[in-house]
Coordinates of C-alpha atoms in Angstrom, one line a residue:
T108 CA -27.1 -23.0 43.5
T109 CA -27.6 -19.4 43.7
A110 CA -25.7 -16.7 42.0
T111 CA -24.8 -13.6 44.2
P112 CA -24.2 -10.5 42.2
I113 CA -20.9 -8.2 43.6
E114 CA -19.0 -5.6 42.2
I115 CA -15.5 -5.0 41.2
A116 CA -13.4 -1.8 40.6
G117 CA -10.4 -1.0 38.9
L118 CA -11.0 -3.3 35.8
K119 CA -9.5 -2.2 32.6
G120 CA -12.5 -4.0 30.2
V121 CA -15.3 -6.0 30.4
P122 CA -14.8 -10.0 31.0
Q123 CA -16.8 -11.9 28.5
A124 CA -19.3 -14.5 29.8
G125 CA -18.0 -17.4 31.3
E126 CA -14.9 -16.2 32.3
R127 CA -12.8 -17.5 35.8
F128 CA -11.6 -15.3 38.8
I129 CA -9.0 -15.7 40.2
I130 CA -8.4 -14.6 44.1
I131 CA -4.1 -13.6 44.5
K132 CA -3.6 -11.5 47.9
D133 CA -0.5 -10.2 46.5
A134 CA -1.3 -7.0 44.2
K135 CA 1.3 -6.7 42.1
K136 CA 1.5 -10.4 41.1
A137 CA -2.0 -10.1 40.0
Q138 CA -1.2 -7.4 37.9
A139 CA 2.0 -8.8 36.5
I140 CA -0.6 -12.1 35.2
G141 CA -3.2 -10.3 34.0
E142 CA -1.0 -8.1 31.7
K143 CA 1.1 -11.4 30.8
R144 CA -2.4 -13.2 29.3
A145 CA -3.5 -10.0 27.8
A146 CA -0.5 -9.9 25.8
I147 CA -0.5 -13.5 24.7
L148 CA -4.6 -12.3 23.6
N149 CA -3.5 -9.5 21.6
S150 CA -0.7 -11.7 19.9
K151 CA -3.1 -14.2 19.1
Q152 CA -5.5 -11.8 17.6
R153 CA -2.7 -9.9 15.7
N154 CA -1.8 -13.2 14.4
S155 CA -5.3 -14.0 13.3
A156 CA -6.1 -10.7 11.4
H157 CA -5.3 -10.4 7.5
A158 CA -6.6 -8.0 5.3
M159 CA -9.2 -8.7 3.1
S160 CA -8.8 -8.5 -0.5
L161 CA -10.9 -6.3 -2.7
D162 CA -12.6 -9.4 -3.9
E163 CA -12.7 -10.9 -1.1
L164 CA -15.1 -7.7 0.3
N165 CA -16.8 -7.6 -2.8
A166 CA -18.2 -11.0 -2.4
K167 CA -19.2 -10.3 1.4
I168 CA -20.6 -7.3 0.5
A169 CA -22.9 -8.7 -2.4
E170 CA -23.6 -11.5 0.2
G171 CA -24.6 -8.9 2.5
E172 CA -22.7 -9.6 5.5
F173 CA -21.0 -6.3 4.7
K174 CA -22.5 -2.8 4.5
E175 CA -19.4 -1.0 4.8
L176 CA -15.5 -1.2 3.1
P177 CA -12.9 0.0 5.2
I178 CA -9.7 1.7 3.5
V179 CA -6.9 3.3 4.6
I180 CA -5.3 6.6 2.2
K181 CA -2.1 7.5 2.3
A182 CA -0.7 10.7 -0.3
D183 CA 1.6 12.8 -1.0
V184 CA 0.0 15.8 0.3
Q185 CA -3.0 17.0 3.0
G186 CA -4.7 18.5 0.0
S187 CA -4.9 14.9 -2.2
V188 CA -6.0 13.0 1.1
E189 CA -8.5 15.1 2.1
A190 CA -10.1 15.0 -1.9
L191 CA -9.5 11.4 -2.0
A192 CA -11.2 10.7 0.9
T193 CA -14.6 13.2 0.3
S194 CA -14.7 11.3 -2.6
L195 CA -15.0 8.3 -1.6
E196 CA -16.8 9.1 1.3
K197 CA -19.7 9.8 -1.2
I198 CA -20.2 6.5 -2.8
D199 CA -23.1 5.0 -2.0
V200 CA -23.8 1.0 -3.5
N201 CA -26.6 -0.8 -3.0
G202 CA -26.7 0.8 0.3
V203 CA -22.9 0.1 1.1
K204 CA -20.5 3.0 1.8
V205 CA -17.0 4.0 2.2
R206 CA -15.4 3.9 5.9
I207 CA -12.3 5.7 6.0
V208 CA -10.3 3.8 8.8
H209 CA -7.6 6.3 8.8
K210 CA -5.6 8.4 6.5
G211 CA -2.2 10.8 6.8
V212 CA -0.2 12.2 4.4
G213 CA 3.8 10.5 3.7
A214 CA 5.0 7.1 2.7
I215 CA 2.8 4.1 3.4
N216 CA 4.6 2.4 6.6
E217 CA 4.6 -0.7 9.0
S218 CA 1.5 1.0 10.8
D219 CA -0.7 1.9 8.0
T220 CA -0.9 -2.5 7.1
M221 CA -1.5 -2.9 10.7
L222 CA -4.3 -1.1 10.2
C223 CA -5.6 -2.8 7.2
Q224 CA -4.4 -6.6 8.5
T225 CA -6.8 -5.4 11.6
G226 CA -9.4 -3.3 10.0
N227 CA -9.9 -5.7 7.2
A228 CA -8.8 -2.8 5.3
I229 CA -7.6 -2.3 1.5
M230 CA -4.5 0.5 1.4
I231 CA -5.0 3.7 -1.6
G232 CA -1.3 4.9 -2.0
F233 CA -2.0 8.2 -3.7
N234 CA 1.7 8.9 -5.3
V235 CA 3.5 7.2 -2.5
R236 CA 4.6 4.0 -2.1
P237 CA 5.1 2.0 0.6
D238 CA 8.5 2.0 2.8
G239 CA 10.9 -1.6 3.1
V240 CA 9.1 -3.2 6.2
A241 CA 5.4 -2.1 4.7
K242 CA 6.4 -3.1 1.1
K243 CA 7.5 -6.7 2.7
I244 CA 4.6 -6.9 4.8
I245 CA 2.0 -5.9 2.3
E246 CA 3.9 -8.7 -0.2
K247 CA 3.7 -11.6 3.1
E248 CA -0.1 -10.6 3.9
K249 CA -1.8 -10.4 0.1
I250 CA -2.8 -6.8 1.1
D251 CA -4.8 -5.4 -1.3
L252 CA -2.5 -2.3 -2.3
M253 CA -4.0 -0.2 -4.6
L254 CA -1.5 3.0 -6.0
S255 CA -2.4 5.6 -8.7
N256 CA -2.1 9.4 -9.3
I257 CA -5.1 10.1 -10.5
I258 CA -8.3 9.9 -8.2
Y259 CA -10.9 9.4 -10.5
K260 CA -9.1 6.3 -11.7
I261 CA -9.0 5.4 -7.9
I262 CA -12.8 6.1 -7.8
E263 CA -14.0 4.0 -10.6
E264 CA -12.1 0.8 -9.2
I265 CA -13.9 0.9 -6.0
E266 CA -17.0 1.6 -7.5
D267 CA -16.9 -1.5 -10.2
S268 CA -15.4 -3.3 -7.4
M269 CA -19.0 -2.8 -5.4
R270 CA -21.1 -3.2 -8.1
G271 CA -19.6 -6.4 -8.7
L272 CA -18.4 -4.8 -12.2
R273 CA -14.4 -5.0 -11.7
N274 CA -13.6 -7.8 -14.1
K275 CA -10.2 -6.7 -14.8
K276 CA -7.7 -5.3 -13.0
Y277 CA -3.6 -4.2 -13.4
R278 CA -0.8 -6.3 -12.0
E279 CA 2.3 -4.5 -11.7
D280 CA 5.5 -6.3 -12.4
I281 CA 8.2 -4.5 -10.8
I282 CA 11.5 -5.7 -12.5
G283 CA 14.1 -3.5 -11.2
Y284 CA 15.2 -0.4 -9.4
A285 CA 17.7 2.2 -10.2
R286 CA 19.5 4.9 -8.1
V287 CA 20.7 8.5 -9.5
D288 CA 24.6 9.2 -9.1
E289 CA 25.1 12.2 -11.3
V290 CA 22.6 14.8 -12.7
F291 CA 23.8 15.4 -16.6
K292 CA 22.4 19.2 -18.5
I293 CA 22.8 18.0 -22.3
T294 CA 21.6 20.5 -24.8
G295 CA 19.1 19.8 -27.0
I296 CA 17.7 16.9 -24.6
G297 CA 18.0 18.6 -20.9
K298 CA 18.6 16.8 -17.7
V299 CA 20.4 13.1 -17.6
A300 CA 20.1 11.2 -14.7
G301 CA 23.2 9.1 -14.4
C302 CA 22.2 6.1 -12.5
I303 CA 23.5 2.3 -11.6
V304 CA 20.8 0.0 -11.8
T305 CA 20.7 -1.9 -8.2
E306 CA 18.3 -4.4 -8.4
G307 CA 16.9 -6.6 -11.4
K308 CA 17.1 -4.4 -14.7
I309 CA 15.8 -1.3 -16.1
S310 CA 14.1 -1.9 -19.7
R311 CA 13.2 0.3 -22.7
K312 CA 10.0 -1.1 -22.3
C313 CA 9.4 -0.6 -19.2
R314 CA 7.8 2.6 -17.4
V315 CA 9.6 4.0 -14.5
R316 CA 8.8 5.9 -11.2
L317 CA 10.9 8.5 -9.5
I318 CA 10.6 7.8 -5.5
R319 CA 12.0 11.1 -3.5
D320 CA 11.9 10.3 0.3
D321 CA 8.7 7.4 -0.3
I322 CA 7.3 10.2 -2.5
V323 CA 5.9 9.5 -6.0
I324 CA 7.6 12.9 -8.0
Y325 CA 7.3 11.2 -11.5
D326 CA 5.5 8.4 -13.5
G327 CA 6.0 7.9 -16.6
E328 CA 7.7 6.8 -19.4
L329 CA 11.7 6.9 -20.3
G330 CA 12.9 8.9 -23.1
Q331 CA 16.1 7.8 -23.4
L332 CA 18.5 4.6 -22.1
K333 CA 22.0 5.0 -23.1
R334 CA 25.1 2.8 -22.1
F335 CA 28.1 5.3 -22.4
K336 CA 26.5 6.6 -26.1
D337 CA 25.0 3.7 -27.3
D338 CA 20.8 3.5 -27.5
V339 CA 20.2 0.0 -25.4
N340 CA 17.1 -2.2 -24.7
E341 CA 18.0 -2.9 -21.0
V342 CA 20.5 -2.5 -18.2
V343 CA 21.1 -5.5 -15.6
E344 CA 22.1 -4.9 -12.0
G345 CA 25.5 -3.1 -11.3
M346 CA 25.7 -1.6 -14.4
D347 CA 25.7 2.6 -14.9
C348 CA 23.2 3.8 -17.3
G349 CA 21.9 7.4 -18.4
M350 CA 18.1 7.9 -18.3
S351 CA 16.0 11.1 -19.7
F352 CA 12.1 11.6 -19.5
K353 CA 9.8 13.0 -21.6
G354 CA 8.6 16.9 -20.6
F355 CA 10.4 16.0 -17.0
N356 CA 13.3 17.5 -15.8
D357 CA 13.1 17.9 -12.1
I358 CA 16.1 15.2 -10.9
K359 CA 18.3 15.2 -8.2
K360 CA 21.4 13.0 -7.1
G361 CA 20.2 10.3 -4.8
D362 CA 16.8 10.3 -6.2
Q363 CA 15.3 6.2 -7.0
F364 CA 13.7 5.1 -10.0
E365 CA 11.4 2.0 -10.0
G366 CA 10.9 0.2 -13.5
Y367 CA 7.6 -1.7 -13.8
L368 CA 5.9 -3.3 -16.5
L369 CA 1.7 -3.2 -16.6
E370 CA -0.1 -6.6 -16.7
E371 CA -4.2 -7.0 -17.6
I372 CA -6.0 -9.6 -15.7
D373 CA -9.1 -10.9 -17.1
L374 CA -10.9 -11.6 -13.2
D375 CA -13.2 -14.0 -14.7
K376 CA -10.8 -15.9 -16.0
E377 CA -9.0 -16.6 -12.5

């Protein structure tokens, strides 16, 4: 059997070898069938895509399968985005470089997580947090999310991972959330946030982040944690409390607080 070359106009993409052509007289029907099949294919590709962790990528780099580390960057301001992207793009470890898949300003959103999945990228958030939808996707799909407010620490961790020296990392355990309902000024102390714990608990031992419009405004230690006039070790969900912070007074009604603990993990023992 001999093949006859033909030219077909109007295709939106290049067909794969072995694909079948079906002749349909009705152009609208043909287009509808084509669009439906394309939607099914795209759905299968999305479902099969997953975001690799930094450790998985490191293993593939060591095996010579990867020559670049794909990264998605989100930050609080454009200056931070550009500074972080420029620093990461300068990294070159044994011929492996960083490739910025996407960079932008604002909270980490659903679109960012999809880019991580389809591009096998890791996510870096500088002074920002995931919004509600993105947070659920990150947890479900186990997207490697690196959050920090110090550029050189991000650079060091990326370089160590690419060199295979990343034997320790810190896991964040978020223990609770609180909302600022009132702000009080107290002589000798400064501003105190009158809060209600909306989920989990806030502990005297935890670190806290103040989040305003999904941007991290403060990340540090509690100054005081009180119930009425008494110092307390923790406040649980549904209870009111007063919180103050060391060297920080930029508190506004409606701000959200996130309480968390840091646990050091030895990756060699995992």
